[in-house]
Structures are given as C-alpha cells and as structure tokens.
Amino acid sequence: MKKIWAILLMSTAAPAVAASVYECSGKNGQTTYTQNPSGSHCRPANLGAPSIYSAAPVPAIRNTEAPAAAPAASSHQSDVQRAQEELAQAQKNLEAGRQVRYGNERNYARYQQRIQGLEQAVQNARQKLEQAQGGQIAD
C-alpha cells in the first residue's frame, strides 16, 4: 500500500518528467502499479491530470460602525437563548428527580432535600432568564 501511495505521489509531483504508469491485476485480484508492464494483464493507468489549486482572493474588510452594533444584539439574544436552555434543562432535571427515589433516600427528608435543591436550580435559572430578557419573563 505504501508503494502505491509513493508511486501516486511521485507521478503527480513531477508530471513533466513522469513515465507511463501501468495498472496490473494479479491472479488473486490484487492491483499493482508499475512502470514496466509484465504481460497482457497490465493496462495504462488513468491517474488523471494534476489539478491546480488556487485560493480565492480574500474579501476586503470594510471598516464601518454598523456591524459593531449587530454583535451586541446577537450577544443579548445568545444570553437569552442560553438562559432559556438552562431553564429547560433545570425543569427537566426536576421532573426526572421527582420520579426517582434513590436507595439512600429511604428517609423522606433526604428526598425532600434533593428535590428542594432541584427546585432552587429552577428558580435560579428563571432569575437568569429574567435578567437576560431585561425584566420580562414568559412562562
């Protein structure tokens, strides 16, 4: 396999000096590439023409004040969206926590303590959302 890659690399690296490459298939179906054909089971390999890569010119950056205001608005929206996601996750955790009672929570007080912590997380997430929305919260 390394020989195949080496031959392909050399054949594309120096196309002006490259000799003919032949693709030969053996009796067991194995394909080999060589410069010296050794029978009727070899045929000229179609390696394709070397491609020329060119980079597109970098677009000019205009120095204007309007784009500076857009990131602030998108930053505010991303804060609101992040707060909404945190609230949704906290509510999901609370619902899942109410349905499960762990083995070390045989005492009802431990269960209540854990649920109280989850409810506090929901309240904190609501406060974050309220702050992110600027005092408006939608339930």
Coordinates of C-alpha atoms in Angstrom, one line a residue:
M1 CA 0.0 0.0 0.0
K2 CA 2.9 2.3 0.8
K3 CA 4.4 1.6 -2.6
I4 CA 1.1 2.6 -4.3
W5 CA 0.9 5.9 -2.4
A6 CA 4.6 6.6 -3.2
I7 CA 4.1 5.9 -6.9
L8 CA 1.0 8.0 -7.0
L9 CA 2.7 10.8 -5.1
M10 CA 5.7 10.8 -7.4
S11 CA 3.6 10.6 -10.5
T12 CA 1.6 13.7 -9.5
A13 CA 4.5 15.6 -8.1
A14 CA 6.5 15.7 -11.3
P15 CA 4.2 15.4 -14.3
A16 CA 6.7 16.7 -16.8
V17 CA 9.2 14.0 -16.1
A18 CA 6.7 11.2 -15.3
A19 CA 6.9 8.0 -17.2
S20 CA 4.0 5.8 -18.1
V21 CA 2.4 4.0 -15.2
Y22 CA 0.6 0.7 -15.8
E23 CA -2.1 -0.9 -13.7
C24 CA -1.7 -4.6 -13.4
S25 CA -4.1 -7.0 -11.9
G26 CA -2.8 -10.3 -10.5
K27 CA -4.4 -13.7 -10.5
N28 CA -5.8 -13.2 -7.0
G29 CA -7.3 -9.8 -7.9
Q30 CA -4.6 -7.7 -6.4
T31 CA -3.9 -4.5 -8.2
T32 CA -0.4 -3.2 -8.6
Y33 CA 1.0 -0.1 -10.3
T34 CA 4.3 -0.3 -12.2
Q35 CA 6.3 1.4 -14.9
N36 CA 7.3 -1.9 -16.6
P37 CA 4.3 -3.8 -17.9
S38 CA 4.8 -7.6 -17.5
G39 CA 2.1 -9.2 -19.5
S40 CA -1.3 -8.8 -21.0
H41 CA -2.9 -8.2 -17.6
C42 CA -1.4 -4.7 -17.5
R43 CA -3.1 -1.6 -19.0
P44 CA -2.2 2.1 -18.9
A45 CA -3.3 3.6 -15.6
N46 CA -5.6 6.6 -15.7
L47 CA -4.2 8.7 -12.9
G48 CA -5.9 11.9 -14.2
A49 CA -4.3 15.2 -14.8
P50 CA -2.8 17.1 -11.9
S51 CA -5.1 19.6 -10.5
I52 CA -4.1 23.1 -9.9
Y53 CA -5.3 24.6 -6.6
S54 CA -5.8 28.3 -6.4
A55 CA -7.2 30.2 -3.5
A56 CA -9.9 32.8 -4.0
P57 CA -8.8 36.3 -3.1
V58 CA -9.6 37.4 0.4
P59 CA -12.6 39.7 0.5
A60 CA -11.8 43.2 1.6
I61 CA -12.9 44.1 5.1
R62 CA -14.7 47.4 5.4
N63 CA -14.3 49.4 8.5
T64 CA -17.8 50.6 9.4
E65 CA -19.6 51.2 12.7
A66 CA -22.9 49.3 11.8
P67 CA -21.5 45.8 12.3
A68 CA -20.3 46.6 15.8
A69 CA -23.9 47.1 16.9
A70 CA -25.0 43.7 15.5
P71 CA -22.8 41.6 17.7
A72 CA -24.2 43.3 20.8
A73 CA -27.7 42.4 19.7
S74 CA -26.7 38.8 18.9
S75 CA -24.8 38.6 22.2
H76 CA -28.0 39.6 24.0
Q77 CA -30.0 37.1 22.1
S78 CA -27.4 34.4 22.8
D79 CA -27.6 35.2 26.5
V80 CA -31.4 34.9 26.4
Q81 CA -31.2 31.6 24.5
R82 CA -28.6 30.2 26.8
A83 CA -30.8 31.2 29.9
Q84 CA -33.8 29.5 28.2
E85 CA -31.8 26.3 27.7
E86 CA -30.6 26.3 31.3
L87 CA -34.2 26.8 32.5
A88 CA -35.5 24.0 30.3
Q89 CA -32.7 21.7 31.5
A90 CA -33.3 22.6 35.2
Q91 CA -37.1 21.8 34.7
K92 CA -36.3 18.5 33.0
N93 CA -33.9 17.6 35.9
L94 CA -36.6 18.5 38.4
E95 CA -39.2 16.3 36.7
A96 CA -36.8 13.4 36.4
G97 CA -35.7 13.9 40.0
R98 CA -39.3 13.7 41.3
Q99 CA -39.9 10.4 39.6
V100 CA -36.8 8.7 41.0
R101 CA -36.1 7.9 44.6
Y102 CA -32.6 6.7 45.3
G103 CA -31.6 3.9 47.8
N104 CA -30.0 6.3 50.2
E105 CA -33.2 8.3 50.3
R106 CA -35.3 5.9 52.3
N107 CA -35.7 8.7 54.7
Y108 CA -38.2 11.1 53.2
A109 CA -36.2 14.1 54.4
R110 CA -33.3 13.3 52.1
Y111 CA -35.6 13.0 49.2
Q112 CA -37.1 16.4 50.0
Q113 CA -33.7 17.9 50.4
R114 CA -32.7 16.7 46.9
I115 CA -35.9 17.9 45.4
Q116 CA -35.5 21.3 47.1
G117 CA -32.1 21.6 45.5
L118 CA -33.5 20.9 42.1
E119 CA -36.3 23.4 42.7
Q120 CA -33.7 26.0 43.7
A121 CA -31.9 25.4 40.5
V122 CA -35.1 26.0 38.5
Q123 CA -35.6 29.3 40.4
N124 CA -32.0 30.4 39.7
A125 CA -32.5 29.6 36.0
R126 CA -35.7 31.6 35.9
Q127 CA -33.9 34.6 37.6
K128 CA -31.1 34.3 35.0
L129 CA -33.6 34.3 32.2
E130 CA -35.4 37.3 33.7
Q131 CA -32.2 39.2 33.9
A132 CA -31.2 38.3 30.3
Q133 CA -34.6 39.4 29.0
G134 CA -34.4 42.7 30.8
G135 CA -37.2 42.1 33.4
Q136 CA -39.6 40.3 31.1
I137 CA -40.2 36.6 31.6
A138 CA -42.5 34.4 29.7
D139 CA -43.9 31.2 31.4

